[in-house]
JSON list of C-alpha atoms in Angstrom, two decimals:
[
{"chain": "A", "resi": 16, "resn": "UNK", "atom": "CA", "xyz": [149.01, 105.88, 59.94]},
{"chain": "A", "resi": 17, "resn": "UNK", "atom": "CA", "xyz": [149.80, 103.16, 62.68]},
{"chain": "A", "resi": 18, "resn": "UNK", "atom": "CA", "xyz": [153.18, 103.76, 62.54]},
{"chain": "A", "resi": 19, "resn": "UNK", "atom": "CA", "xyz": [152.52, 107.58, 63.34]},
{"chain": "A", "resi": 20, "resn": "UNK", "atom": "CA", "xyz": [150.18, 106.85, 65.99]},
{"chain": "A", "resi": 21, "resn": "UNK", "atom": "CA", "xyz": [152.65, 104.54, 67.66]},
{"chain": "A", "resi": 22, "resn": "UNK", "atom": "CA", "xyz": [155.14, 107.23, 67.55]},
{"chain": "A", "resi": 23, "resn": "UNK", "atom": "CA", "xyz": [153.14, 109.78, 68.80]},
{"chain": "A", "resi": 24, "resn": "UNK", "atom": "CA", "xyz": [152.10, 107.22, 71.73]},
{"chain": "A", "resi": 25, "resn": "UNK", "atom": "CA", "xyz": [155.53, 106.24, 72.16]},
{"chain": "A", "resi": 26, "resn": "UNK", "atom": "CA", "xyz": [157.02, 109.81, 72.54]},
{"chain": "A", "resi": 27, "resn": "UNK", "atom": "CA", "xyz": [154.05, 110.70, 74.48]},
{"chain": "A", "resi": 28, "resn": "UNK", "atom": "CA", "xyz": [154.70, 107.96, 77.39]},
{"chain": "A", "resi": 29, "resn": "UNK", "atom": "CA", "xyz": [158.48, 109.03, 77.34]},
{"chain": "A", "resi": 30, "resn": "UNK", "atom": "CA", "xyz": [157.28, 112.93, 77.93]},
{"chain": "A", "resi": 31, "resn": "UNK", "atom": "CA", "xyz": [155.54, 111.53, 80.84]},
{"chain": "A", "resi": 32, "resn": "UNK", "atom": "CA", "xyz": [157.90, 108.99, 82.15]},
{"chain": "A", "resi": 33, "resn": "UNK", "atom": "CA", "xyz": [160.21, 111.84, 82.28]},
{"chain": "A", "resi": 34, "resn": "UNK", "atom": "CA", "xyz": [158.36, 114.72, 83.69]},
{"chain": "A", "resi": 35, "resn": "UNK", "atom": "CA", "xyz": [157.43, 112.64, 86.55]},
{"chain": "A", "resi": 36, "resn": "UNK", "atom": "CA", "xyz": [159.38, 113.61, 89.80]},
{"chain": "A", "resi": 37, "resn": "UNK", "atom": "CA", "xyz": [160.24, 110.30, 91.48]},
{"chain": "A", "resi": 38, "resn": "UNK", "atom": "CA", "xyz": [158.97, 110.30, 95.16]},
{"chain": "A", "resi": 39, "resn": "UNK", "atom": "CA", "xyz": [161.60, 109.70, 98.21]},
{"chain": "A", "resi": 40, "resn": "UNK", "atom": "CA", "xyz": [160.04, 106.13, 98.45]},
{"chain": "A", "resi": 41, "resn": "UNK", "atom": "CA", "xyz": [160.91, 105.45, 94.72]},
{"chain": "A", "resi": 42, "resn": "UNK", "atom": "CA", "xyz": [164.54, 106.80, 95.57]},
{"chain": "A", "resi": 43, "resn": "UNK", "atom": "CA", "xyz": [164.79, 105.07, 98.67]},
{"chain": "A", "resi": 44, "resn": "UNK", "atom": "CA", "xyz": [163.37, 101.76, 97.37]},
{"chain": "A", "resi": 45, "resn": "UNK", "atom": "CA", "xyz": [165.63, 102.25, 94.29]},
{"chain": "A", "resi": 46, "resn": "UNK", "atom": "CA", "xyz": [168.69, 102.68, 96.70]},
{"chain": "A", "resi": 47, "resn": "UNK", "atom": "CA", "xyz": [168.00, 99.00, 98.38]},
{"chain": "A", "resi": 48, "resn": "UNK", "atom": "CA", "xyz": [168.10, 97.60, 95.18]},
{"chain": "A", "resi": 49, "resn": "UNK", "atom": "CA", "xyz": [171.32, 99.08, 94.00]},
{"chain": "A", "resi": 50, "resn": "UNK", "atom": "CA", "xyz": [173.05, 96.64, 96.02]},
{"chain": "A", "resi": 51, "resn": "UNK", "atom": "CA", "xyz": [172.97, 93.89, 93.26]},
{"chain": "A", "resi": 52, "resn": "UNK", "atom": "CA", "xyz": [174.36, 96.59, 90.62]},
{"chain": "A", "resi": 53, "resn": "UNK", "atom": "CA", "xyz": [177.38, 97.91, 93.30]},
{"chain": "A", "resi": 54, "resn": "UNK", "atom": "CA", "xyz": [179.57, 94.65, 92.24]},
{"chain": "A", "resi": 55, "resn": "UNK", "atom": "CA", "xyz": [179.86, 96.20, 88.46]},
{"chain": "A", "resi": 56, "resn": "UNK", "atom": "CA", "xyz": [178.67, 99.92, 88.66]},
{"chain": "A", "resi": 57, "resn": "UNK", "atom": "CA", "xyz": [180.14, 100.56, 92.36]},
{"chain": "A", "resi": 58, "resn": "UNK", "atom": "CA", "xyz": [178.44, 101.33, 95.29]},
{"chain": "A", "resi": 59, "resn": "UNK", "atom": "CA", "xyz": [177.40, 105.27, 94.34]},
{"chain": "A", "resi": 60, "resn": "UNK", "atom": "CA", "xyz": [177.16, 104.24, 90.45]},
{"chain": "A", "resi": 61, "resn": "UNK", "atom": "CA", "xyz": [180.62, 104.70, 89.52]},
{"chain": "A", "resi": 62, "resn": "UNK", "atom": "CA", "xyz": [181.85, 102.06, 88.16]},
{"chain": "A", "resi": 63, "resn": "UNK", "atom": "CA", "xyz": [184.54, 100.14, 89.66]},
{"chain": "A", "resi": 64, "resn": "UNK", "atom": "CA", "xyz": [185.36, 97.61, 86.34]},
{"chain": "A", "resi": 65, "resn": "UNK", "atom": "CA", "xyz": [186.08, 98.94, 82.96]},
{"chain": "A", "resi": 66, "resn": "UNK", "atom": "CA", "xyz": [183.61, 97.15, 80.68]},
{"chain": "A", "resi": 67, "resn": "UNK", "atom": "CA", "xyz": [180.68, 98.96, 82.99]},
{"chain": "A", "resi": 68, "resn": "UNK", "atom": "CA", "xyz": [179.57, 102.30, 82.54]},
{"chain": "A", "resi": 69, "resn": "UNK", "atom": "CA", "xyz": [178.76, 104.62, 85.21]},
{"chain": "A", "resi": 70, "resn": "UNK", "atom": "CA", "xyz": [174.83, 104.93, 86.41]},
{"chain": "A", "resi": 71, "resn": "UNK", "atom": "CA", "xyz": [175.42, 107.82, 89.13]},
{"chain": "A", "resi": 72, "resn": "UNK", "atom": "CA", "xyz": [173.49, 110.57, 87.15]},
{"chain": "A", "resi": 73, "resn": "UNK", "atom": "CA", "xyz": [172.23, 108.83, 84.43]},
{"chain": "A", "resi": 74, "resn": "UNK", "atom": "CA", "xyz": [169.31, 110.17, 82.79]},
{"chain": "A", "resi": 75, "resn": "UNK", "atom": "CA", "xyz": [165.99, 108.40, 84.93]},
{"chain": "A", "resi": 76, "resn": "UNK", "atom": "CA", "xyz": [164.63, 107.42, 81.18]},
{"chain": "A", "resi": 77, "resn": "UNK", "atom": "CA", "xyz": [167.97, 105.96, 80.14]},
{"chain": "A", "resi": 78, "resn": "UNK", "atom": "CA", "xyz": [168.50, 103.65, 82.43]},
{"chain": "A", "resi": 79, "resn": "UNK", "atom": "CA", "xyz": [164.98, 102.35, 82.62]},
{"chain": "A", "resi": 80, "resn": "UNK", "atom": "CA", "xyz": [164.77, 101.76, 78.86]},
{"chain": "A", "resi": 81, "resn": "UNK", "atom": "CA", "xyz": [167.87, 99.94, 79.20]},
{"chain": "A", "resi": 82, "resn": "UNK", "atom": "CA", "xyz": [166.89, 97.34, 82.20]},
{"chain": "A", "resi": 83, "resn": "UNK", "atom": "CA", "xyz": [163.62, 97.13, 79.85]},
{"chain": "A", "resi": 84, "resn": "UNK", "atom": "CA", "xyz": [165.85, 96.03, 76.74]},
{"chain": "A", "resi": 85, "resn": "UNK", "atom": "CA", "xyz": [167.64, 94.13, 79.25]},
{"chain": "A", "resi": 86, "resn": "UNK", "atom": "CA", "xyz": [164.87, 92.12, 80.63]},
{"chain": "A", "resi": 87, "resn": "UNK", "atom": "CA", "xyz": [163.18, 91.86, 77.20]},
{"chain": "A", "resi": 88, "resn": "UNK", "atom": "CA", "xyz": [166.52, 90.35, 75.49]},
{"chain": "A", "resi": 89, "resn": "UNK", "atom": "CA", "xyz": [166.46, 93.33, 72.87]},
{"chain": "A", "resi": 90, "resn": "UNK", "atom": "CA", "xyz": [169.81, 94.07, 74.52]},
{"chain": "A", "resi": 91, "resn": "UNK", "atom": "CA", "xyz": [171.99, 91.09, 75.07]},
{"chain": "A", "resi": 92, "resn": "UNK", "atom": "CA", "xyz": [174.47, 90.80, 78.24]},
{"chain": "A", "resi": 93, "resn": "UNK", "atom": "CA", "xyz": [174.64, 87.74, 80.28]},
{"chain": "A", "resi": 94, "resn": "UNK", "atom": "CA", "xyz": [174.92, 89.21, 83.97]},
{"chain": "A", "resi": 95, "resn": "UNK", "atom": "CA", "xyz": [172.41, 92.50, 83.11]},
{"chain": "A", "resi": 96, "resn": "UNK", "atom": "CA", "xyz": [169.91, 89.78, 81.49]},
{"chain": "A", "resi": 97, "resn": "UNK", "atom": "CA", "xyz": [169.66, 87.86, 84.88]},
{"chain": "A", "resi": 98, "resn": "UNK", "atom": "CA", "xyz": [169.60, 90.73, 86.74]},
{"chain": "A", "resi": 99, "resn": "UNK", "atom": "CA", "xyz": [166.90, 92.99, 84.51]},
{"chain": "A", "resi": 100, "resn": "UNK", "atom": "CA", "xyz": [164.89, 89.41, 84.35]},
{"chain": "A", "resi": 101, "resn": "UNK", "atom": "CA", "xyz": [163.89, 89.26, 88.18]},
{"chain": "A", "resi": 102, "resn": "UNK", "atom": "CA", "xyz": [163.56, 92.89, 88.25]},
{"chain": "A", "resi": 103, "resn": "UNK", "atom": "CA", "xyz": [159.70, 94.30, 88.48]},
{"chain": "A", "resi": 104, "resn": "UNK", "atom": "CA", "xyz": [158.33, 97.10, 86.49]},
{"chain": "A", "resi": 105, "resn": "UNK", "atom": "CA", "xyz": [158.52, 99.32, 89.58]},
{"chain": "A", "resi": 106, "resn": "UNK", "atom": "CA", "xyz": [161.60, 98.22, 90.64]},
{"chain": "A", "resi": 107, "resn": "UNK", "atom": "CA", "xyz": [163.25, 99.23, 87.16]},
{"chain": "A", "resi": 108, "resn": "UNK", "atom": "CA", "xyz": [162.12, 102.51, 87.49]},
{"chain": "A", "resi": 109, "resn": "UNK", "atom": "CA", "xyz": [162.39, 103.08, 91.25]},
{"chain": "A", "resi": 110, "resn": "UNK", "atom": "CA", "xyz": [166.37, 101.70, 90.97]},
{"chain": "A", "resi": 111, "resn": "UNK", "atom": "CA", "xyz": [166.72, 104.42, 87.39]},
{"chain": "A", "resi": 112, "resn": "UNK", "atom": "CA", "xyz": [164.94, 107.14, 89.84]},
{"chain": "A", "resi": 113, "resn": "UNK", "atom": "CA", "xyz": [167.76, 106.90, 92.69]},
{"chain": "A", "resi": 114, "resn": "UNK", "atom": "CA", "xyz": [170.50, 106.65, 89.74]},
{"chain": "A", "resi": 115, "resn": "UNK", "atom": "CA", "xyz": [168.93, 109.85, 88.24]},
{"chain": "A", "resi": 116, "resn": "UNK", "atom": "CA", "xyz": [169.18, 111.79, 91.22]},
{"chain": "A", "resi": 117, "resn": "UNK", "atom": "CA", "xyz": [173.02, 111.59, 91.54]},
{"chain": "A", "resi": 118, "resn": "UNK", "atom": "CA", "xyz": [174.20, 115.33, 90.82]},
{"chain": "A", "resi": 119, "resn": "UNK", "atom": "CA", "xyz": [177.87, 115.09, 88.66]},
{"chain": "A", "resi": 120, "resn": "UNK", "atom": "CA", "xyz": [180.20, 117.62, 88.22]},
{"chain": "A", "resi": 121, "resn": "UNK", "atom": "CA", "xyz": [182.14, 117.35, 85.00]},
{"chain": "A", "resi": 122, "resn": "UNK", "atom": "CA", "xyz": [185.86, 118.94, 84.79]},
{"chain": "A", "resi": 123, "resn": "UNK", "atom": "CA", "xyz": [187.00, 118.96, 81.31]},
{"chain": "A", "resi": 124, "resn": "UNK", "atom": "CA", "xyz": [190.80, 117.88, 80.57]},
{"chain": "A", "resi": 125, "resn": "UNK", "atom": "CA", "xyz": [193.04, 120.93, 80.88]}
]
């Protein structure tokens, strides 16, 4: 029964998380500190080294879930651990909110 309940809490905070629109101070705060990811993840998200993926247009929930891991050691990678470690609460989600907002257009190989 505790293990539904933390499901249902779990999904529940996601559902929010999600449906929140981030406010222009979120995306403008989350822009300032996308200067520390720019080295790695370039300086609109795309990446500029291989073994980095791209945040531009990332999904708002992804990316916060994965600074969280990051920060919480569940997920293990020397340079995202320092970074995710000084990073607040709010600024892990206001940093995913400005990624999320990137608009990509996708061409498929011919």
């Amino acid at each position: 029964m505790k293990k539904i309940l933390f499901i249902f809490l779990l999904l529940a905070f996601a559902i929010n998380v999600k449906a929140q629109n981030p406010t222009l101070k979120s995306i403008t705060l989350g822009k300032k500190i996308s200067s520390q990811c720019a080295a790695c993840h370039g300086d609109n998200g795309i990446s500029v080294i291989e073994e980095a993926p791209n945040l531009a247009g990332q999904k708002e929930l992804y990316i916060w879930n994965q600074l969280r891991d990051y920060k919480s050691g569940k997920r293990q990678n020397e340079m995202m651990t320092i970074i995710a470690k000084n990073l607040t609460d709010d600024e892990m989600k206001d940093v995913a909110a400005y990624y999320g907002q990137f608009k990509i257009t996708v061409v498929p190989p011919k």
